[in-house]
Short mmCIF file of C-alpha atoms in Angstrom, two decimals:
data_model
loop_
_atom_site.label_atom_id
_atom_site.label_comp_id
_atom_site.label_asym_id
_atom_site.label_seq_id
_atom_site.Cartn_x
_atom_site.Cartn_y
_atom_site.Cartn_z
CA UNK A 1 -15.73 31.81 5.67
CA UNK A 2 -13.59 30.58 8.54
CA UNK A 3 -10.09 29.14 8.46
CA UNK A 4 -9.97 25.49 9.28
CA UNK A 5 -6.97 23.66 10.61
CA UNK A 6 -7.35 20.28 8.91
CA UNK A 7 -7.97 17.29 11.13
CA UNK A 8 -7.81 19.28 14.41
CA UNK A 9 -9.28 17.31 17.28
CA UNK A 10 -10.28 18.78 20.63
CA UNK A 11 -8.68 16.06 22.69
CA UNK A 12 -5.27 14.43 22.69
CA UNK A 13 -6.65 11.18 24.14
CA UNK A 14 -7.52 8.09 22.17
CA UNK A 15 -11.15 7.02 22.23
CA UNK A 16 -12.16 4.01 24.39
CA UNK A 17 -11.42 0.71 22.67
CA UNK A 18 -8.88 2.28 20.32
CA UNK A 19 -6.17 -0.29 20.93
CA UNK A 20 -8.53 -3.24 20.46
CA UNK A 21 -9.81 -1.67 17.25
CA UNK A 22 -6.26 -1.12 16.03
CA UNK A 23 -5.49 -4.77 16.75
CA UNK A 24 -8.51 -5.96 14.77
CA UNK A 25 -7.76 -3.61 11.89
CA UNK A 26 -4.19 -4.88 11.98
CA UNK A 27 -5.45 -8.46 11.62
CA UNK A 28 -7.71 -7.46 8.71
CA UNK A 29 -4.81 -5.67 7.06
CA UNK A 30 -2.63 -8.76 7.38
CA UNK A 31 -5.29 -10.91 5.70
CA UNK A 32 -5.69 -8.23 3.03
CA UNK A 33 -2.05 -8.40 2.00
CA UNK A 34 -1.67 -12.16 2.52
CA UNK A 35 -4.44 -12.73 0.00
CA UNK A 36 -3.02 -10.11 -2.36
CA UNK A 37 0.60 -11.30 -2.47
CA UNK A 38 -0.01 -15.06 -2.50
CA UNK A 39 0.15 -14.96 -6.30
CA UNK A 40 3.64 -13.38 -6.12
CA UNK A 41 5.18 -16.72 -5.10
CA UNK A 42 2.54 -19.07 -6.48
CA UNK A 43 2.87 -17.45 -9.90
CA UNK A 44 5.83 -19.78 -10.50
CA UNK A 45 3.75 -23.04 -10.50
CA UNK A 46 0.67 -21.21 -11.88
CA UNK A 47 2.66 -19.97 -14.87
CA UNK A 48 4.13 -23.42 -15.47
CA UNK A 49 0.76 -25.22 -15.34
CA UNK A 50 -1.30 -22.69 -17.30
CA UNK A 51 1.53 -21.70 -19.70
CA UNK A 52 1.34 -17.95 -19.03
CA UNK A 53 3.74 -15.20 -20.17
CA UNK A 54 5.40 -12.60 -17.94
CA UNK A 55 3.07 -9.98 -19.38
CA UNK A 56 0.01 -12.07 -18.41
CA UNK A 57 1.42 -12.54 -14.90
CA UNK A 58 2.05 -8.79 -14.78
CA UNK A 59 -1.56 -8.14 -15.76
CA UNK A 60 -2.83 -10.48 -13.03
CA UNK A 61 -0.60 -8.86 -10.44
CA UNK A 62 -1.06 -5.34 -11.81
CA UNK A 63 -3.86 -3.80 -13.82
CA UNK A 64 -6.32 -6.71 -13.43
CA UNK A 65 -6.17 -6.11 -9.71
CA UNK A 66 -5.49 -2.39 -9.37
CA UNK A 67 -7.80 -0.90 -12.01
CA UNK A 68 -10.98 -2.22 -10.30
CA UNK A 69 -9.31 -1.59 -6.94
CA UNK A 70 -8.82 2.03 -7.91
CA UNK A 71 -12.25 2.44 -9.50
CA UNK A 72 -14.00 1.36 -6.30
CA UNK A 73 -11.69 3.02 -3.75
CA UNK A 74 -13.17 6.52 -3.95
CA UNK A 75 -16.85 5.44 -4.05
CA UNK A 76 -16.25 3.15 -1.07
CA UNK A 77 -14.38 5.92 0.73
CA UNK A 78 -17.37 8.21 0.28
CA UNK A 79 -19.58 5.48 1.65
CA UNK A 80 -17.24 5.06 4.61
CA UNK A 81 -17.36 8.81 5.32
CA UNK A 82 -21.17 8.58 5.56
CA UNK A 83 -22.01 5.04 6.67
CA UNK A 84 -21.14 2.33 9.17
CA UNK A 85 -17.51 1.44 8.54
CA UNK A 86 -17.64 -1.81 10.51
CA UNK A 87 -20.35 -3.21 8.21
CA UNK A 88 -18.36 -2.14 5.14
CA UNK A 89 -15.23 -3.96 6.36
CA UNK A 90 -17.09 -7.17 7.16
CA UNK A 91 -18.77 -7.25 3.75
CA UNK A 92 -15.46 -6.53 1.99
CA UNK A 93 -13.64 -9.26 3.92
CA UNK A 94 -16.20 -11.87 2.85
CA UNK A 95 -15.86 -10.83 -0.80
CA UNK A 96 -12.07 -10.82 -1.14
CA UNK A 97 -11.50 -13.94 0.98
CA UNK A 98 -14.15 -15.84 -0.95
CA UNK A 99 -12.62 -14.84 -4.27
CA UNK A 100 -9.15 -15.84 -3.05
CA UNK A 101 -10.52 -19.26 -2.13
CA UNK A 102 -12.03 -19.59 -5.62
CA UNK A 103 -8.68 -18.88 -7.32
CA UNK A 104 -7.82 -22.47 -6.45
CA UNK A 105 -10.50 -23.57 -8.93
CA UNK A 106 -9.16 -21.56 -11.89
CA UNK A 107 -8.13 -23.43 -15.01
CA UNK A 108 -7.41 -20.57 -17.41
CA UNK A 109 -5.98 -17.08 -17.62
CA UNK A 110 -9.46 -15.58 -18.18
CA UNK A 111 -10.88 -17.14 -15.03
CA UNK A 112 -7.85 -16.04 -13.03
CA UNK A 113 -8.38 -12.54 -14.40
CA UNK A 114 -12.02 -12.52 -13.27
CA UNK A 115 -11.18 -13.76 -9.77
CA UNK A 116 -8.35 -11.26 -9.32
CA UNK A 117 -10.84 -8.52 -10.18
CA UNK A 118 -13.15 -9.92 -7.49
CA UNK A 119 -10.37 -9.88 -4.90
CA UNK A 120 -9.63 -6.27 -5.86
CA UNK A 121 -13.25 -5.16 -5.48
CA UNK A 122 -13.33 -6.48 -1.93
CA UNK A 123 -9.95 -5.13 -0.90
CA UNK A 124 -10.72 -1.66 -2.28
CA UNK A 125 -12.86 -1.06 0.82
CA UNK A 126 -10.18 -1.99 3.33
CA UNK A 127 -7.55 0.75 3.53
CA UNK A 128 -9.66 3.94 3.22
CA UNK A 129 -12.14 2.60 5.78
CA UNK A 130 -9.41 1.46 8.16
CA UNK A 131 -7.49 4.75 7.99
CA UNK A 132 -10.73 6.64 8.60
CA UNK A 133 -11.40 4.57 11.71
CA UNK A 134 -7.87 5.10 13.01
CA UNK A 135 -8.13 8.86 12.49
CA UNK A 136 -11.30 8.91 14.62
CA UNK A 137 -9.96 6.59 17.32
CA UNK A 138 -6.63 8.41 17.82
CA UNK A 139 -5.69 12.13 18.12
CA UNK A 140 -3.60 13.68 15.39
CA UNK A 141 -0.53 13.83 17.68
CA UNK A 142 -0.28 10.03 17.50
CA UNK A 143 -1.68 9.46 14.00
CA UNK A 144 1.77 8.65 12.63
CA UNK A 145 2.39 5.86 15.13
CA UNK A 146 -1.07 4.33 14.81
CA UNK A 147 -0.94 4.57 11.02
CA UNK A 148 2.58 3.10 11.03
CA UNK A 149 1.29 0.09 12.96
CA UNK A 150 -1.57 -0.31 10.51
CA UNK A 151 0.72 0.43 7.57
CA UNK A 152 3.14 -2.27 8.69
CA UNK A 153 0.50 -4.80 7.64
CA UNK A 154 1.77 -4.22 4.08
CA UNK A 155 5.28 -5.60 4.63
CA UNK A 156 4.28 -7.96 7.46
CA UNK A 157 1.26 -9.31 5.60
CA UNK A 158 3.42 -9.61 2.53
CA UNK A 159 6.06 -11.48 4.52
CA UNK A 160 3.54 -13.89 6.00
CA UNK A 161 1.75 -14.29 2.69
CA UNK A 162 4.93 -14.99 0.75
CA UNK A 163 6.29 -17.51 3.24
CA UNK A 164 2.91 -19.13 3.90
CA UNK A 165 1.95 -19.41 0.24
CA UNK A 166 5.33 -20.91 -0.61
CA UNK A 167 5.07 -23.46 2.19
CA UNK A 168 1.47 -24.31 1.34
CA UNK A 169 2.36 -24.48 -2.34
CA UNK A 170 4.99 -27.12 -1.60
CA UNK A 171 2.70 -29.11 0.73
CA UNK A 172 -0.71 -28.71 -0.95
CA UNK A 173 0.02 -27.49 -4.47
CA UNK A 174 -0.90 -24.00 -5.64
CA UNK A 175 -4.63 -24.76 -5.72
CA UNK A 176 -4.69 -26.07 -2.16
CA UNK A 177 -2.67 -23.05 -1.05
CA UNK A 178 -5.34 -20.64 -2.32
CA UNK A 179 -8.08 -22.70 -0.66
CA UNK A 180 -6.31 -22.48 2.73
CA UNK A 181 -5.44 -18.77 2.46
CA UNK A 182 -8.99 -17.79 1.51
CA UNK A 183 -10.42 -19.79 4.41
CA UNK A 184 -8.31 -17.84 6.93
CA UNK A 185 -10.03 -14.58 6.02
CA UNK A 186 -13.49 -16.09 6.22
CA UNK A 187 -12.73 -17.36 9.74
CA UNK A 188 -11.95 -13.79 10.82
CA UNK A 189 -15.46 -12.51 9.99
CA UNK A 190 -17.22 -13.54 13.26
CA UNK A 191 -14.36 -12.13 15.35
CA UNK A 192 -14.70 -8.81 13.57
CA UNK A 193 -18.47 -8.79 14.06
CA UNK A 194 -18.10 -9.19 17.82
CA UNK A 195 -14.99 -7.14 18.58
CA UNK A 196 -14.96 -4.04 16.35
CA UNK A 197 -17.01 -0.98 17.36
CA UNK A 198 -17.88 2.05 15.25
CA UNK A 199 -16.25 5.15 16.89
CA UNK A 200 -17.68 8.64 17.07
CA UNK A 201 -16.47 10.79 14.20
CA UNK A 202 -14.10 13.57 15.24
CA UNK A 203 -14.74 17.19 14.31
CA UNK A 204 -12.96 20.50 14.11
CA UNK A 205 -14.62 21.55 17.34
CA UNK A 206 -17.63 23.16 15.68
CA UNK A 207 -20.05 20.26 15.78
CA UNK A 208 -20.51 17.00 13.90
CA UNK A 209 -18.25 16.51 10.90
CA UNK A 210 -20.08 17.32 7.69
CA UNK A 211 -19.40 15.45 4.47
CA UNK A 212 -18.83 17.95 1.64
CA UNK A 213 -19.80 17.24 -1.95
CA UNK A 214 -17.36 15.05 -3.85
CA UNK A 215 -16.24 17.68 -6.36
CA UNK A 216 -15.79 20.25 -3.61
CA UNK A 217 -13.84 17.82 -1.43
CA UNK A 218 -11.55 16.70 -4.27
CA UNK A 219 -10.93 20.30 -5.30
CA UNK A 220 -9.98 21.27 -1.76
CA UNK A 221 -7.73 18.23 -1.40
CA UNK A 222 -5.92 18.76 -4.68
CA UNK A 223 -5.31 22.49 -4.27
CA UNK A 224 -3.09 21.77 -1.28
CA UNK A 225 0.32 21.49 -2.90
CA UNK A 226 1.80 19.48 -0.03
CA UNK A 227 -0.95 16.89 -0.54
CA UNK A 228 -0.66 16.93 -4.32
CA UNK A 229 3.10 16.36 -4.42
CA UNK A 230 2.91 13.78 -1.64
CA UNK A 231 0.40 11.79 -3.70
CA UNK A 232 2.64 11.88 -6.78
CA UNK A 233 5.66 10.82 -4.73
CA UNK A 234 3.66 8.06 -3.05
CA UNK A 235 2.57 6.66 -6.40
CA UNK A 236 6.08 6.66 -7.84
CA UNK A 237 7.68 5.12 -4.78
CA UNK A 238 4.95 2.48 -4.83
CA UNK A 239 6.30 1.43 -8.24
CA UNK A 240 9.56 0.59 -6.50
CA UNK A 241 8.18 -1.21 -3.43
CA UNK A 242 5.42 -3.14 -5.22
CA UNK A 243 7.56 -4.12 -8.22
CA UNK A 244 10.21 -5.52 -5.88
CA UNK A 245 7.75 -7.76 -4.05
CA UNK A 246 5.88 -8.74 -7.22
CA UNK A 247 8.91 -9.91 -9.19
CA UNK A 248 11.46 -10.97 -6.56
CA UNK A 249 10.24 -14.59 -6.48
CA UNK A 250 10.61 -15.32 -10.21
CA UNK A 251 13.87 -13.31 -10.25
CA UNK A 252 15.51 -15.52 -7.61
CA UNK A 253 14.02 -18.63 -9.18
CA UNK A 254 15.44 -17.82 -12.62
CA UNK A 255 18.72 -16.12 -11.72
CA UNK A 256 19.85 -18.37 -8.85
CA UNK A 257 17.82 -21.58 -9.39
CA UNK A 258 16.17 -21.41 -5.96
CA UNK A 259 13.16 -23.68 -5.42
CA UNK A 260 9.71 -22.46 -4.34
CA UNK A 261 10.33 -22.98 -0.62
CA UNK A 262 13.70 -21.19 -0.70
CA UNK A 263 12.26 -18.30 -2.69
CA UNK A 264 9.36 -17.91 -0.25
CA UNK A 265 11.70 -17.82 2.76
CA UNK A 266 14.06 -15.31 1.12
CA UNK A 267 11.43 -12.96 -0.26
CA UNK A 268 9.18 -13.34 2.77
CA UNK A 269 11.47 -13.19 5.77
CA UNK A 270 14.32 -11.10 4.39
CA UNK A 271 12.61 -8.62 2.09
CA UNK A 272 9.12 -8.28 3.54
CA UNK A 273 10.46 -8.47 7.11
CA UNK A 274 12.89 -5.65 6.36
CA UNK A 275 10.04 -3.75 4.75
CA UNK A 276 8.07 -3.98 8.00
CA UNK A 277 11.03 -2.45 9.85
CA UNK A 278 11.10 0.39 7.33
CA UNK A 279 7.38 1.05 7.63
CA UNK A 280 7.37 1.10 11.44
CA UNK A 281 10.54 3.16 11.53
CA UNK A 282 9.04 5.64 9.10
CA UNK A 283 6.04 6.17 11.38
CA UNK A 284 7.85 6.40 14.72
CA UNK A 285 10.75 8.54 13.47
CA UNK A 286 8.42 10.62 11.28
CA UNK A 287 6.34 11.64 14.33
CA UNK A 288 9.46 12.72 16.19
CA UNK A 289 11.10 14.50 13.28
CA UNK A 290 7.94 16.46 12.43
CA UNK A 291 6.93 17.28 16.01
CA UNK A 292 7.86 20.96 15.72
CA UNK A 293 8.19 21.35 11.97
CA UNK A 294 5.71 19.43 9.75
CA UNK A 295 7.80 19.86 6.58
CA UNK A 296 10.39 17.46 7.97
CA UNK A 297 7.83 14.67 7.70
CA UNK A 298 8.28 14.56 3.90
CA UNK A 299 12.03 15.19 3.83
CA UNK A 300 12.44 11.85 5.59
CA UNK A 301 10.94 9.67 2.79
CA UNK A 302 12.72 11.82 0.18
CA UNK A 303 16.10 10.91 1.63
CA UNK A 304 15.08 7.27 2.07
CA UNK A 305 14.00 7.00 -1.58
CA UNK A 306 17.35 8.36 -2.79
CA UNK A 307 19.20 5.80 -0.68
CA UNK A 308 16.95 2.90 -1.72
CA UNK A 309 17.16 3.36 -5.50
CA UNK A 310 20.80 2.38 -6.28
CA UNK A 311 20.77 -0.39 -3.67
CA UNK A 312 17.59 -1.89 -5.15
CA UNK A 313 19.16 -1.78 -8.62
CA UNK A 314 22.22 -3.59 -7.27
CA UNK A 315 19.96 -6.29 -5.80
CA UNK A 316 18.67 -7.27 -9.24
CA UNK A 317 21.83 -6.69 -11.31
CA UNK A 318 24.48 -8.49 -9.27
CA UNK A 319 25.31 -12.08 -10.13
CA UNK A 320 26.29 -12.85 -6.54
CA UNK A 321 23.50 -14.27 -4.37
CA UNK A 322 25.02 -13.08 -1.07
CA UNK A 323 25.38 -9.52 -2.38
CA UNK A 324 21.83 -9.60 -3.70
CA UNK A 325 20.44 -10.74 -0.34
CA UNK A 326 22.28 -7.99 1.57
CA UNK A 327 21.12 -5.40 -0.95
CA UNK A 328 17.58 -6.74 -0.66
CA UNK A 329 17.67 -6.35 3.11
CA UNK A 330 18.82 -2.72 2.96
CA UNK A 331 16.70 -1.61 0.02
CA UNK A 332 13.54 -3.15 1.52
CA UNK A 333 13.96 -1.05 4.67
CA UNK A 334 14.49 2.26 2.86
CA UNK A 335 12.00 1.59 0.06
CA UNK A 336 9.14 1.28 2.58
CA UNK A 337 9.86 4.25 4.85
CA UNK A 338 7.55 6.48 2.80
CA UNK A 339 4.31 4.64 3.70
CA UNK A 340 3.60 5.97 7.19
CA UNK A 341 4.76 9.59 6.62
CA UNK A 342 2.68 9.85 3.44
CA UNK A 343 -0.47 8.47 5.05
CA UNK A 344 0.08 10.59 8.16
CA UNK A 345 0.34 13.71 6.00
CA UNK A 346 -2.83 12.75 4.14
CA UNK A 347 -4.77 12.44 7.40
CA UNK A 348 -3.15 15.58 8.83
CA UNK A 349 -4.38 17.63 5.87
CA UNK A 350 -7.79 15.95 5.63
CA UNK A 351 -10.76 18.12 6.56
CA UNK A 352 -13.45 16.61 8.82
CA UNK A 353 -15.78 14.44 6.75
CA UNK A 354 -13.15 13.63 4.11
CA UNK A 355 -10.75 11.31 5.92
CA UNK A 356 -11.65 8.14 4.01
CA UNK A 357 -11.82 10.08 0.74
CA UNK A 358 -8.36 11.57 1.31
CA UNK A 359 -6.98 8.11 2.08
CA UNK A 360 -8.63 6.78 -1.08
CA UNK A 361 -6.88 9.41 -3.20
CA UNK A 362 -3.56 8.13 -1.85
CA UNK A 363 -4.61 4.52 -2.42
CA UNK A 364 -5.59 5.42 -5.99
CA UNK A 365 -2.17 6.90 -6.77
CA UNK A 366 -0.39 3.88 -5.30
CA UNK A 367 -2.75 1.53 -7.15
CA UNK A 368 -2.49 3.09 -10.61
CA UNK A 369 1.25 3.75 -10.62
CA UNK A 370 2.70 1.23 -8.18
CA UNK A 371 0.16 -1.55 -8.39
CA UNK A 372 -0.84 -1.28 -12.03
CA UNK A 373 2.03 0.20 -14.02
CA UNK A 374 4.80 -1.38 -11.95
CA UNK A 375 3.99 -5.12 -12.23
CA UNK A 376 2.60 -4.92 -15.78
CA UNK A 377 5.39 -2.65 -17.04
CA UNK A 378 8.11 -4.88 -15.61
CA UNK A 379 6.45 -7.97 -17.12
CA UNK A 380 6.03 -6.35 -20.54
CA UNK A 381 9.62 -5.09 -20.57
CA UNK A 382 10.86 -8.46 -19.29
CA UNK A 383 9.26 -10.31 -22.23
CA UNK A 384 10.88 -7.85 -24.65
CA UNK A 385 14.34 -7.89 -23.05
CA UNK A 386 14.23 -11.68 -22.71
CA UNK A 387 13.86 -11.86 -26.47
CA UNK A 388 16.71 -9.40 -26.98
CA UNK A 389 19.13 -11.07 -24.54
CA UNK A 390 17.96 -14.63 -25.13
CA UNK A 391 17.74 -15.10 -21.36
CA UNK A 392 14.49 -14.86 -19.33
CA UNK A 393 16.59 -14.36 -16.20
CA UNK A 394 18.54 -11.41 -17.63
CA UNK A 395 15.45 -9.92 -19.23
CA UNK A 396 13.61 -9.87 -15.91
CA UNK A 397 16.54 -8.53 -13.87
CA UNK A 398 17.15 -5.65 -16.32
CA UNK A 399 13.45 -4.80 -16.43
CA UNK A 400 13.16 -4.61 -12.64
CA UNK A 401 16.32 -2.50 -12.34
CA UNK A 402 15.04 0.02 -14.89
CA UNK A 403 11.78 0.49 -13.00
CA UNK A 404 13.69 1.15 -9.76
CA UNK A 405 14.63 4.56 -11.20
CA UNK A 406 11.13 5.76 -10.31
CA UNK A 407 12.49 6.20 -6.78
CA UNK A 408 14.57 9.22 -7.82
CA UNK A 409 11.52 11.02 -9.18
CA UNK A 410 9.52 10.15 -6.07
CA UNK A 411 12.20 11.77 -3.90
CA UNK A 412 11.82 14.99 -5.92
CA UNK A 413 8.06 15.10 -5.32
CA UNK A 414 8.50 14.37 -1.60
CA UNK A 415 10.88 17.32 -1.44
CA UNK A 416 8.33 19.56 -3.19
CA UNK A 417 5.69 18.40 -0.71
CA UNK A 418 7.96 19.34 2.20
CA UNK A 419 8.36 22.87 0.80
CA UNK A 420 4.60 23.47 1.02
CA UNK A 421 3.66 21.42 4.05
CA UNK A 422 4.07 24.04 6.81
CA UNK A 423 1.59 26.35 5.11
CA UNK A 424 -0.88 23.66 4.02
CA UNK A 425 -1.07 22.13 7.50
CA UNK A 426 -1.86 25.49 9.07
CA UNK A 427 1.59 26.31 10.50
CA UNK A 428 2.48 29.05 8.04
CA UNK A 429 1.30 32.56 7.62
CA UNK A 430 -1.30 31.77 4.98
CA UNK A 431 -4.09 29.35 5.92
CA UNK A 432 -6.48 27.75 3.48
CA UNK A 433 -10.04 28.91 3.77
CA UNK A 434 -13.25 27.34 2.65
#
């Protein structure tokens, strides 16, 4: 029984081809989120044509996507820890891009539901596999920066997807928009086949990385309190960040009578662009803050979540468009700072042979709470409050604001994670042993 410092690599140098691989994974990540968020803006004409309720839209954006996404994340992560990750990514890209293309053919809620599930099944392979590749291409000293670059595909891909889908929706209609967006991903497949290489898997210095049994790996992951509380905080803060992007378009459409093109520009450039700044800032500053004391890595997103919560509530409760836009800019920065520090911590604590699995546990928390509960819960509450207030605009704004309170609880769990991180990452007096 020997103590293991999780994720310890022998060299501080990136593997050959690391930057090219990061660039390709960045492109895949962009396509991932472009395809995922297109419905956020296009839900406005989709709802009007197919006569859907907010709850049905919430299901399409939430549980219909994130339940299958979650169910497949851990099995695909295990496959990625044992198999060729390049082949997995190529196969996944074909699936989710093809399903996105087919959304343009949908004529009913049931068919939309089926296709959203298909998109989810493909995208479930993307993040755990990509994070695993990054962890093997780069040393742990620069994980935060590399992961921040990859993590910025969430706000950047969302920004591009929101603006692009809005523009295409105006020019081609919502069906033509889905055709075009799906085709972009399919065109990326041959580039990925040629350019991406499978890196050697890093070890703890004692030989090739072994892949422990699933139950053993999950037990070891979960017993680390820093990891456990980080996962809970990540899931809760995901409610905030994902709910904002999911419901901002219909909010501005209903509350301020903005058209589809205006909504896409506002939500895309202002909110998602600011979110990209927050994600990159979280990675770069997180690396510096935690250089000598790992616990500081989680104190950073805790503070950011506390700042983001009241500002995000103001964004959806004010009746002044200018105030709402300024609040959206600020809240989008702080609401997305958590992404890179959380994923860096997950990879820092991951034992060799469990990198993709550890990432999948984080993806699962974000998917169930942020991706599933957030959009569906806001939609369900919006339908109820719209009936109470007699105003769909007020019902939606109140529902979003209420769900922003999850940020306070996420800050508490980030703080708990910081309390245990020095020990769990091997810097304290008591090391974990297996």
